Coordinates of C-alpha atoms in Angstrom, one line a residue:
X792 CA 274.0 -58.3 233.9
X793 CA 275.1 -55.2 235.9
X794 CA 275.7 -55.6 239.4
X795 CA 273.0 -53.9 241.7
X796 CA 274.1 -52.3 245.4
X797 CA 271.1 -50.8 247.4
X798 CA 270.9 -49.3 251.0
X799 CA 274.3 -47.7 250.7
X800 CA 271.9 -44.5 252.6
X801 CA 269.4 -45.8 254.0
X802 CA 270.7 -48.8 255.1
X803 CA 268.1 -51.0 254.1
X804 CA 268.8 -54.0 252.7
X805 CA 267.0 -53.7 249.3
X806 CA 268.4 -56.5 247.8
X807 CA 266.0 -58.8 250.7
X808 CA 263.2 -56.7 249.9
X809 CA 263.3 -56.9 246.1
X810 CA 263.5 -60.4 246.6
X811 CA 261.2 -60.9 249.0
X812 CA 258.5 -58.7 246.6
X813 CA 259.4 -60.9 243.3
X814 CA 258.6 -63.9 245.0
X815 CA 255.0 -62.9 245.4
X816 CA 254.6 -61.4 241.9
X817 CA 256.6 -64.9 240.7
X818 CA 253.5 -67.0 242.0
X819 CA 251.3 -66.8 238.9
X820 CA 254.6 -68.0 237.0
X821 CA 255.3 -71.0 239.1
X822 CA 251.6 -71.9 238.9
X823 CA 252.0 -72.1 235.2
X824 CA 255.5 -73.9 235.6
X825 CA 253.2 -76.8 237.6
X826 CA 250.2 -76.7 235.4
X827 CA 252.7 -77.3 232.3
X828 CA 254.0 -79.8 234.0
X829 CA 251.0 -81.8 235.1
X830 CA 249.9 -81.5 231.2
X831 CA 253.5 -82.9 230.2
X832 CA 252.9 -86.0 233.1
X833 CA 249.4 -86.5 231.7
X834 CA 250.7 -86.6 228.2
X835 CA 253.6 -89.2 228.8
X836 CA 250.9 -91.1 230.7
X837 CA 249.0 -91.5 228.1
X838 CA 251.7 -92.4 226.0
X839 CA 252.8 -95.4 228.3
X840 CA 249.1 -96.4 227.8
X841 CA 249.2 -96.4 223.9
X842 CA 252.5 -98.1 223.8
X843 CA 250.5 -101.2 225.6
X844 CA 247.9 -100.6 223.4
X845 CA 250.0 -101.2 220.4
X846 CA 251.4 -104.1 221.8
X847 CA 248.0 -106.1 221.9
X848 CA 247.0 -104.8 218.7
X849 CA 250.1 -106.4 217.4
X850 CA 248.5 -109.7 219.6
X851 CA 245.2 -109.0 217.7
X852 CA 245.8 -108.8 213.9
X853 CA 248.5 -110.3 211.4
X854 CA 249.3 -113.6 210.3
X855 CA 251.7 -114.1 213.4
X856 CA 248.3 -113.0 216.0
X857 CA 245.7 -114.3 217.4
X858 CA 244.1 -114.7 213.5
X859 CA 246.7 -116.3 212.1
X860 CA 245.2 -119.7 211.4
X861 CA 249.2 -120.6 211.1
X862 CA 248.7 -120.2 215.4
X863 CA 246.2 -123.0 215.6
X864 CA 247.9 -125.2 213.0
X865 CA 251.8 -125.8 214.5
X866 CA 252.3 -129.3 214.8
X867 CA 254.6 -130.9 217.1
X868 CA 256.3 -134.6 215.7
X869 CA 257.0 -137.5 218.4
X870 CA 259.8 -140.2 217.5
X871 CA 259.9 -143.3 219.0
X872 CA 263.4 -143.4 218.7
X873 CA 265.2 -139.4 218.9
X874 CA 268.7 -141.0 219.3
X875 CA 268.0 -142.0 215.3
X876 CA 265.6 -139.6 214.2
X877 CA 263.8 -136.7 215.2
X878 CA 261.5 -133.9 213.1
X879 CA 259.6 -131.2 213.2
X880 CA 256.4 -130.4 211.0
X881 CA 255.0 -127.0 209.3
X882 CA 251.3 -126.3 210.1
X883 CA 251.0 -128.3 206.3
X884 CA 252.1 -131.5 207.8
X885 CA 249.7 -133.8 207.7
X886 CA 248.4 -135.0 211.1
X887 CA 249.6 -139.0 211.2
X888 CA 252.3 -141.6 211.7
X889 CA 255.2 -142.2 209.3
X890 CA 258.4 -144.8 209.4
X891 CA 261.9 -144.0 208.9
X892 CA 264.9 -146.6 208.5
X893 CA 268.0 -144.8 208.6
X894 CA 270.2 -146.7 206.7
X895 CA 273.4 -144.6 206.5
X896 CA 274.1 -140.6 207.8
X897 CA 276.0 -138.2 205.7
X898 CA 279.5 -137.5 206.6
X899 CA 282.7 -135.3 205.4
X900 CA 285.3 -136.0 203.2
X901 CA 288.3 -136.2 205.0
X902 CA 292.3 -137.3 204.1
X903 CA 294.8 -136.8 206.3
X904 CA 298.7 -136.8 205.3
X905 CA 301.5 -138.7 206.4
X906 CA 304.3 -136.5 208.0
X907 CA 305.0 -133.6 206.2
X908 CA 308.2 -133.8 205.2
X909 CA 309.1 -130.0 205.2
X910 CA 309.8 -127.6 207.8
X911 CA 306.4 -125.9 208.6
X912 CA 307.7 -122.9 209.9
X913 CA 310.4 -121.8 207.7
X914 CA 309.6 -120.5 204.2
X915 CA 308.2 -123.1 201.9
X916 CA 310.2 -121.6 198.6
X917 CA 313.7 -123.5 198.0
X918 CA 313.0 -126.2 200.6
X919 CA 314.2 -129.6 199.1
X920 CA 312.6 -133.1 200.0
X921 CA 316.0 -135.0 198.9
X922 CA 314.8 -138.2 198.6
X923 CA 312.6 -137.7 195.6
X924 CA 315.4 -134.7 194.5
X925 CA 311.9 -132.3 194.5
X926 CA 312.2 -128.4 195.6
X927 CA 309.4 -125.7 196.0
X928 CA 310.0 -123.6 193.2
X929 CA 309.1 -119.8 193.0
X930 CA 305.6 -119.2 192.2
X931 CA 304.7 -123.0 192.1
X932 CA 301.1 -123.5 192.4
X933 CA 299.2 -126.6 193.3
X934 CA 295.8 -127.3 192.8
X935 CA 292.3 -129.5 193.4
X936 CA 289.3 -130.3 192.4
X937 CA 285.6 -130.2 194.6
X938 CA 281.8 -130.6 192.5
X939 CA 279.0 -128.5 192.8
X940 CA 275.1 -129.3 193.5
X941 CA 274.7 -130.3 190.0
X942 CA 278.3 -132.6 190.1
X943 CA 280.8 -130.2 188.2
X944 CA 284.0 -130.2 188.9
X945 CA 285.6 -126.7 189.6
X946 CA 289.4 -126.7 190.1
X947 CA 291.2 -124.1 192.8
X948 CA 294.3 -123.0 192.3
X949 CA 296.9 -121.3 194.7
X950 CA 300.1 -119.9 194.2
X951 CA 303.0 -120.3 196.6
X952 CA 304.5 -117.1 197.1
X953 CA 308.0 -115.4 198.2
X954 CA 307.8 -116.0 202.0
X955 CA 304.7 -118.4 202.2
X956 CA 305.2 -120.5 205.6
X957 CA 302.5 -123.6 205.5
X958 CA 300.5 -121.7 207.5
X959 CA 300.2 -118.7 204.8
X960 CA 299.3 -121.6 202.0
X961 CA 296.7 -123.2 204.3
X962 CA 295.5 -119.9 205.4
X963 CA 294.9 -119.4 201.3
X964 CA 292.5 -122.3 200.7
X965 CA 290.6 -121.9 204.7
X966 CA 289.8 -117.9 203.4
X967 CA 288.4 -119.3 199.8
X968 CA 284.1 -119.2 200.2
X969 CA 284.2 -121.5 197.3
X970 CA 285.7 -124.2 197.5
X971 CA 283.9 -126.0 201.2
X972 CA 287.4 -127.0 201.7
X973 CA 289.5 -126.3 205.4
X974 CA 293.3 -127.7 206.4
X975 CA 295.2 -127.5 208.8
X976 CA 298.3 -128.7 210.7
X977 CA 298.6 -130.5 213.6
X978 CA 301.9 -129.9 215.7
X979 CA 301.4 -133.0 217.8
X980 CA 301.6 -135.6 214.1
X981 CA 303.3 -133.4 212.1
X982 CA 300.2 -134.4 209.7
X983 CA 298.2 -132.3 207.4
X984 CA 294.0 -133.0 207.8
X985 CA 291.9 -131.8 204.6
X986 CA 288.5 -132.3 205.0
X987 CA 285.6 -130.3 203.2
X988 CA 283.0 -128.3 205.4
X989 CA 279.7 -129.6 204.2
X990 CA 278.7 -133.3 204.1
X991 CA 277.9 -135.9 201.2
X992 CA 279.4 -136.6 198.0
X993 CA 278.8 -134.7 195.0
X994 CA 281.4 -136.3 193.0
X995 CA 279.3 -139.0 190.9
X996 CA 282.2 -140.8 190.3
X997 CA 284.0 -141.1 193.3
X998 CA 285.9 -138.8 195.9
X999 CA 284.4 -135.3 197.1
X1000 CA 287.9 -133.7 197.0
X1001 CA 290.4 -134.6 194.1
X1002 CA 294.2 -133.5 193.8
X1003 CA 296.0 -136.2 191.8
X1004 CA 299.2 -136.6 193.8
X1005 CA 300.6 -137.3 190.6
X1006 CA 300.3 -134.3 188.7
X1007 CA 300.5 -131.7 192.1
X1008 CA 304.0 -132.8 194.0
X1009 CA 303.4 -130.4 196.8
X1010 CA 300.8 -132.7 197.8
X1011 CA 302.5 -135.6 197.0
X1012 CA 306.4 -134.9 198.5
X1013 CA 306.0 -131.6 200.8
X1014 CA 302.6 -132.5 202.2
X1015 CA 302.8 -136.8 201.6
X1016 CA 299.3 -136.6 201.2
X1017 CA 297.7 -138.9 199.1
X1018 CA 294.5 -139.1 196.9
X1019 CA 294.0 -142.6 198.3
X1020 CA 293.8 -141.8 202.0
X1021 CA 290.6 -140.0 201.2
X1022 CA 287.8 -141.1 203.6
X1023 CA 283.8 -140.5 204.0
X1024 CA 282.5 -137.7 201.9
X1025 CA 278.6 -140.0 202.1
X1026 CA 275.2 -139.0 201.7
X1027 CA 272.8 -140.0 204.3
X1028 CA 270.3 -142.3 203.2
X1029 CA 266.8 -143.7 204.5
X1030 CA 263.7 -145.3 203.8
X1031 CA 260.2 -143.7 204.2
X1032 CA 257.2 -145.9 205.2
X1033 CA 258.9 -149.0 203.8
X1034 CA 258.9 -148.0 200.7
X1035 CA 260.1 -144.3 199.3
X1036 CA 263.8 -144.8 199.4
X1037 CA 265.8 -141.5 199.5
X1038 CA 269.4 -140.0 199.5
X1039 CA 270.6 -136.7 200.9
X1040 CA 274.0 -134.9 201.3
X1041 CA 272.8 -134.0 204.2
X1042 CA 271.6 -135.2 207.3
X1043 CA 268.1 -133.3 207.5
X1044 CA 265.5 -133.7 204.8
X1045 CA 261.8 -132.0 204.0
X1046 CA 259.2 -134.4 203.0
X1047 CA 255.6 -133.6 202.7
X1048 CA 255.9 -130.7 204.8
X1049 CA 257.9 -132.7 207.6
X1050 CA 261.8 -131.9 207.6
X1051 CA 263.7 -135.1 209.6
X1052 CA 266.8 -134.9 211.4
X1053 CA 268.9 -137.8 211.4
X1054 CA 270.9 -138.4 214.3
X1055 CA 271.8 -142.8 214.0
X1056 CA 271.2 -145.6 212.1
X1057 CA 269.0 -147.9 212.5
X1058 CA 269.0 -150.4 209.9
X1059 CA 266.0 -153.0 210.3
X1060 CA 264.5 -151.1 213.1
X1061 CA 262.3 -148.2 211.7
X1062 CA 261.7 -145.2 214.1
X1063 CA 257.7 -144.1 214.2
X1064 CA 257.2 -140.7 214.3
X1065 CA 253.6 -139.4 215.0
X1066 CA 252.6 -135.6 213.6
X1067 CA 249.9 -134.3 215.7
X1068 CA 248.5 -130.9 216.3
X1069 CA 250.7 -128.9 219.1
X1070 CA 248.3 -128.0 221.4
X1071 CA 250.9 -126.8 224.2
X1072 CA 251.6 -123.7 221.3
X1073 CA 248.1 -122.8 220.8
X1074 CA 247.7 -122.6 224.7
X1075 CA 251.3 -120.7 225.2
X1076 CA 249.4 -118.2 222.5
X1077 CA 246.1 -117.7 224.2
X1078 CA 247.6 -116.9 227.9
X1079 CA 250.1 -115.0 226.5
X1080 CA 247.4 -112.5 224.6
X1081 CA 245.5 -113.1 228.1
X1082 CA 248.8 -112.1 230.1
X1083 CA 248.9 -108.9 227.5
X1084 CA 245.5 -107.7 227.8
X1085 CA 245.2 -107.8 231.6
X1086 CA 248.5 -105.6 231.5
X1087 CA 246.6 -103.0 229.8
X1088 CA 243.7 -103.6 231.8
X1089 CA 245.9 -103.2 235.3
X1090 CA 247.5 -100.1 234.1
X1091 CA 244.4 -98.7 232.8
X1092 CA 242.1 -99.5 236.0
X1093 CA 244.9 -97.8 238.1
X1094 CA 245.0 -94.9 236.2
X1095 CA 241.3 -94.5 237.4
X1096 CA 241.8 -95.5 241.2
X1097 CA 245.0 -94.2 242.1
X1098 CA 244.4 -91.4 244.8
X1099 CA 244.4 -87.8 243.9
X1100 CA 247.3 -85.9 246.2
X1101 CA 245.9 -81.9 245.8
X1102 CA 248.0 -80.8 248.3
X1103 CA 251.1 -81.9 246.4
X1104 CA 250.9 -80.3 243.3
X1105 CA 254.0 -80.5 240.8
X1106 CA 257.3 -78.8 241.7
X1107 CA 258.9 -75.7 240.2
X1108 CA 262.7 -76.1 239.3
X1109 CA 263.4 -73.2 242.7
X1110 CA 261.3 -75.6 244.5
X1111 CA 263.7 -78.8 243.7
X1112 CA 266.5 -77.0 244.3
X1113 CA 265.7 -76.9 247.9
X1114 CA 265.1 -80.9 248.2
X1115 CA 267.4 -84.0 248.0
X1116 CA 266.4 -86.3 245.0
X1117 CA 264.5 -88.6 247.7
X1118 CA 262.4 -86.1 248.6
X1119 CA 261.8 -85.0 245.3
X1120 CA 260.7 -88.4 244.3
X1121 CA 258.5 -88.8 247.3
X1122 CA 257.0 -85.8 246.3
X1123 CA 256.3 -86.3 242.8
X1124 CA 254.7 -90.0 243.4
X1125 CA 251.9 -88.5 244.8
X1126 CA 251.9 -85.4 242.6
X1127 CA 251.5 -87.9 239.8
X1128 CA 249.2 -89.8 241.7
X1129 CA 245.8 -89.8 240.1
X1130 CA 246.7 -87.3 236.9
X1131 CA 244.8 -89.1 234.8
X1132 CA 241.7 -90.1 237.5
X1133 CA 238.0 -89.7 236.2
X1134 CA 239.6 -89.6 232.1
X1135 CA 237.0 -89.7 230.0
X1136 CA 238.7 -92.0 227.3
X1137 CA 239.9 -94.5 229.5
X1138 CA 236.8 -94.8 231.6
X1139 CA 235.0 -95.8 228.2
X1140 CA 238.0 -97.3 226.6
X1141 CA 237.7 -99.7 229.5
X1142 CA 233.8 -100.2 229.1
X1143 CA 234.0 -101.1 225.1
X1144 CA 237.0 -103.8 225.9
X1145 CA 234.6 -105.4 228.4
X1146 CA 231.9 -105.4 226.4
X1147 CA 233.6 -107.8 223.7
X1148 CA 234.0 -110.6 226.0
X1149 CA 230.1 -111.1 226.6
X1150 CA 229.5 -111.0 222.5
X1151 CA 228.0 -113.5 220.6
X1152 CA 230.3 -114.7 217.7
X1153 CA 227.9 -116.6 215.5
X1154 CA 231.1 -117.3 213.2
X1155 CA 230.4 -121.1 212.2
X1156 CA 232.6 -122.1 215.7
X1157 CA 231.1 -124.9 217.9
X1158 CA 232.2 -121.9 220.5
X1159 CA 230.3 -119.1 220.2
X1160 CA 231.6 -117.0 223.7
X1161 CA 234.9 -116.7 225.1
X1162 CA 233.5 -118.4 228.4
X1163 CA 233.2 -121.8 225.8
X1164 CA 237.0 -122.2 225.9
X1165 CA 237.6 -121.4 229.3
X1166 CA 238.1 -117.9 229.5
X1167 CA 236.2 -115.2 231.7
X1168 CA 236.4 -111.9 233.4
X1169 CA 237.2 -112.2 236.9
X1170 CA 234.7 -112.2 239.6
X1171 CA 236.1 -109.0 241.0
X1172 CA 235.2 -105.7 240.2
X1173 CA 237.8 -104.0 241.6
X1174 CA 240.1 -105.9 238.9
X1175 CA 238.4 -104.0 236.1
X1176 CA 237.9 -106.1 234.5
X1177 CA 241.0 -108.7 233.7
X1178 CA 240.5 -112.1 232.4
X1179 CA 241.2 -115.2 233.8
X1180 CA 241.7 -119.1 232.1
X1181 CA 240.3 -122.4 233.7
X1182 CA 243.1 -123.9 232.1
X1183 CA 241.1 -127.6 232.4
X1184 CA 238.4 -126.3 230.3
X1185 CA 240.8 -124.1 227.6
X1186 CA 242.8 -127.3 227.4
X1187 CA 239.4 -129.6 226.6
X1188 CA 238.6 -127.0 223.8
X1189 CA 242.0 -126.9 222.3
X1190 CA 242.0 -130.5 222.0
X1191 CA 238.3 -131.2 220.6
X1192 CA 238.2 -128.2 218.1
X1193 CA 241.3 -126.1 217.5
X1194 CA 239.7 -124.5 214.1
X1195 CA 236.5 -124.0 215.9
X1196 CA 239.1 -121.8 218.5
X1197 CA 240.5 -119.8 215.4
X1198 CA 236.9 -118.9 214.8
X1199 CA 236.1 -118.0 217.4
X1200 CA 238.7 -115.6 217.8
X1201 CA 239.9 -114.8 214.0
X1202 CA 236.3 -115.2 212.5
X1203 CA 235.3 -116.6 209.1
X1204 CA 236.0 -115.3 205.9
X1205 CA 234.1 -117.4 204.1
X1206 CA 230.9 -116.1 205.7
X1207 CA 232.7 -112.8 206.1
X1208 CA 231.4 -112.7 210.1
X1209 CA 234.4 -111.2 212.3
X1210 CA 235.8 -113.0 215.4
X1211 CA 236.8 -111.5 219.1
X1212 CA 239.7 -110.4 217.5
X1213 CA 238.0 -107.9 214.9
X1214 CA 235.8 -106.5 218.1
X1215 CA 238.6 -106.0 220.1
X1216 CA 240.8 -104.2 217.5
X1217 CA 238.5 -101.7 217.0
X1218 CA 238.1 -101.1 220.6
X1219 CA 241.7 -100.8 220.8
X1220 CA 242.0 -98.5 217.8
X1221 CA 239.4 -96.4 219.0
X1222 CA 241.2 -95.8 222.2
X1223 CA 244.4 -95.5 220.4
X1224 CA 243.4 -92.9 218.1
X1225 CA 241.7 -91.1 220.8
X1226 CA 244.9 -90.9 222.7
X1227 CA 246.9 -89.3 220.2
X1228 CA 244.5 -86.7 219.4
X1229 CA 244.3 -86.1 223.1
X1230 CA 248.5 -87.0 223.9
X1231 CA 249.7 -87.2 220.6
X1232 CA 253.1 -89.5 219.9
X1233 CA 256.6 -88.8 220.2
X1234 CA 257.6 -87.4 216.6
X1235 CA 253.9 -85.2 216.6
X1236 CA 254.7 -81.5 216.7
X1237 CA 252.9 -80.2 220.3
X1238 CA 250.0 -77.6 218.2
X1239 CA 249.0 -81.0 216.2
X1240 CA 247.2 -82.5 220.0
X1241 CA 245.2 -81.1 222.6
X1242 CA 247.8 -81.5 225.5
X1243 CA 250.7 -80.0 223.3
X1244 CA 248.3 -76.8 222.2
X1245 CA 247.7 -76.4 225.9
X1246 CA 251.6 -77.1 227.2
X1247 CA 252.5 -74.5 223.7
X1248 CA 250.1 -71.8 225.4
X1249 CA 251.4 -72.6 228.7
X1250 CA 254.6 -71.6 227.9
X1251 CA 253.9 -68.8 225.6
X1252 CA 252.2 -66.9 228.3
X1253 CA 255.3 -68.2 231.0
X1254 CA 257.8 -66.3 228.4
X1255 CA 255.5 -62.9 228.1
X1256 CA 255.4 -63.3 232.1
X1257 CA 258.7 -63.5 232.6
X1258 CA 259.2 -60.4 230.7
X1259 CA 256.8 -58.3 232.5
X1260 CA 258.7 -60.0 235.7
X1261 CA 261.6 -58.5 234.4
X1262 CA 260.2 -55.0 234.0
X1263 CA 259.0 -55.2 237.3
X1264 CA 262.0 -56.0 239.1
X1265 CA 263.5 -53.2 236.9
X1266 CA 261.5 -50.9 238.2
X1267 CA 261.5 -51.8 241.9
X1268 CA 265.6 -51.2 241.7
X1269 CA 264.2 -47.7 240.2
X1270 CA 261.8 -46.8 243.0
X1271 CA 264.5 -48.2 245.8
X1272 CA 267.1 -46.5 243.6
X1273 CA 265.3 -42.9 243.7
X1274 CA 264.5 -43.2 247.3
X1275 CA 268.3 -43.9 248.4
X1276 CA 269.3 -40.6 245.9
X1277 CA 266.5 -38.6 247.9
X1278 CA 267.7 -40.1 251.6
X1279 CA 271.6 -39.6 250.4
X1280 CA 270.1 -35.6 249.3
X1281 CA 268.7 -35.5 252.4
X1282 CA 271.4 -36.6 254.6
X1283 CA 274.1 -33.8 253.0
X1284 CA 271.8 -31.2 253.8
X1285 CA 270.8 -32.3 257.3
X1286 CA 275.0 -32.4 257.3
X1287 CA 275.2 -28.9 255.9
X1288 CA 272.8 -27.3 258.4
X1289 CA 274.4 -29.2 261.0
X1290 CA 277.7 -27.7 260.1
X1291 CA 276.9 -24.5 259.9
X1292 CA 274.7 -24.0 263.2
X1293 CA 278.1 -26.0 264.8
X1294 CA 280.1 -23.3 263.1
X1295 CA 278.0 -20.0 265.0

């Protein structure tokens, strides 16, 4: 851009003037700038509004929501002694009281070694344990034996190479997924601890881990581990109602839809554990969706009574740059006060969510109105209508007829009648979809919704302004620019007359 010097003759100062005159034929341009951005606010408004619609849809619908009949099923298991057993039960578990006599709890193999009798931190290749004349050889391996789910024995191998320290070797079976073995070497005994990572015994015939001391010397004379220091490696096992006697390799176990924990024994004391339905979930549930709505509700009922600043309108980026962020944010709270004031889709939105409280749901439930369980709009207008739970009443309905809830709100598809649930949704997808032809989402190009046609035009029209902007200001430096050539003529004539009347 080439720089531009006026008033040279006159002495005016053009450059102030020019300016001065481009601010006033700027206004239609910054009145565009704030209309687009009082569409973009709306828009993103709008948006905000649709991402808490999505989230109670989500509460609405699915086998997780509010018509899951998993919801109204969880059970929740008692045990009169936790310290020996405790449980938790799928909604298949059969409401009811069961016994459980823990007789043993499954446990580890474990064998721990006498002291090593090698150095642990020099290389294990050419030490010598003299007293039974036996040296680590190069590439000696040693070996042992673990069984699988089914009681097969697998062996692992490992090789003892070059410049293997005991840590390397032990470092070779703790990195091997599968062999449920660990070791390691504890400085303060000078002992080795082997002990497998899952509990019970899968060896029919005897110990869970099996080296033979007599056929792998590295065990036996490096190590002075033995096969008979072997310990534990038990399955846990327990009797069910006095008669149903079980084992397990491990200490929880699944039985008619119940999975037990056990934690103790108690041999000749059975635990009683009670299944019953857990109302405390169903009612966590219900507020929560309760919570969610009337967070849509709030936002939506403020959207419609916020005040409506006019004499703040939005700011223009020249505008900004005269103003510390404080008072740009001050200002823009009340420009964005009340953008969305008088909507015609939330005003309705707001009127067809109402309306699916006071509907009859003739679905087979001994509740046929969400005021049945508890559950009302609140008394005060001016709230918009949010919901609020007498939780005495919701917790009387929970506990008398928790299917006849599910109904209510999921609705029967035996009978093919729809609950609250299927009302609501379509409320919600109504206002939803009329949203985002209005506000469109965040991956929509702008010409595919009504607020991104208008912000597209907006801007199309601000680019062909600021073209003819340009042209104007183009030719006010021309029209200044001629009259400083005809002052700067007339100023060397008036200096030639001068000159020669001074020279008579």
């Amino acid at each position: 851009m080439s720089m531009r010097i006026g008033g040279l003759a006159s002495g005016i100062d053009t450059d102030t003037i020019i300016k001065d005159l481009m601010k006033a034929e700027r206004l239609p341009l910054d009145k565009m700038e704030q209309d687009k951005t009082k569409l973009e606010w709306q828009r993103d408004r709008f948006r905000e509004i649709n991402t808490k619609v999505k989230e109670l849809k989500d509460l609405t619908s699915g086998i997780n929501s509010m018509q899951g009949s998993k919801m109204y099923n969880t059970k929740k298991v008692s045990s009169s002694d936790e310290g020996v057993v405790t449980a938790t039960g799928n909604t298949s578990a059969l409401e009811g009281s069961y016994k459980v006599e823990v007789h043993q709890l499954a446990s580890t193999a474990i064998n721990v070694s006498n002291k090593v009798r090698i150095d642990p931190d020099e290389k294990l290749i050419g030490q010598t344990v003299d007293e039974f004349n036996y040296s680590i050889a190069d590439n000696e391996t040693f070996s042992f034996i673990t069984y699988n789910e089914n009681g097969e024995a697998k062996t692992h191998e490992y090789e003892i190479e070059a410049d293997d320290t005991l840590s390397d070797v032990l470092k070779k079976v703790n990195n091997d997924p599968d062999n449920n073995v660990r070791m390691f070497y504890d400085d303060n005994t000078e002992r080795v601890v082997m002990e497998t990572t899952r509990t019970g015994n899968y060896n029919p015939n005897g110990e869970e881990i099996v080296f033979g001391t007599d056929t792998n010397s590295f065990f036996k004379y490096a190590l002075n581990m033995h096969q008979s220091n072997e310990n534990g490696g038990q399955n846990a096992k327990f009797t069910y109602n006095d008669g149903y006697v079980v084992e397990t390799t491990e200490n929880t176990y699944t039985l008619n839809h119940i999975t037990f924990e056990f934690n103790g024994i108690n041999e000749g004391n059975p635990a009683t554990l009670k299944v019953t339905t857990d109302t405390d979930a169903i009612k966590g549930k219900i507020t929560e969706f309760v919570d969610k709505y009337n967070e849509l509700i709030e936002m939506l009922n403020d959207s419609q009574r916020e005040e409506r600043h006019r004499d703040y309108p939005p700011l223009t980026e020249a505008q900004k740059e005269e103003m510390d962020e404080k008072e740009i944010e001050l200002w823009e709270e009340k420009a964005k006060s009340g953008i969305l004031r008088g909507d015609s889709i939330i005003s309705s939105g707001m009127f067809s969510l109402r309306q699916n409280w006071y509907e009859k749901m003739e679905t087979g439930s001994s509740f046929k109105l969400l005021t049945d369980i508890g559950i009302s709009t609140t008394k005060d207008y001016l709230d918009g209508g949010k919901l609020e739970i007498d939780e005495g009443e919701l917790d009387d309905a929970i506990n008398a007829d928790p299917n006849g809830i599910y109904k209510l709100f999921a609705g029967d598809s035996d009978t093919n009648t729809l609950g609250i649930m299927d009302h609501l949704n379509n409320s919600l997808s109504t206002i939803e979809e009329q949203i985002n032809q209005r506000a469109g989402r965040t991956w929509d190009q702008e010409k595919s919704y009504t607020l991104g046609k208008n912000i597209d035009d907006i801007q199309n029209r601000m680019e062909a302004f600021q073209d003819r902007l340009t042209q104007t200001e183009d030719r006010y430096w021309r029209q200044f620019g001629a009259m400083e050539e005809a002052i700067s003529m007339m100023n060397q004539q008036s200096a030639m007359l001068m000159s020669n009347f001074g020279g008579q």
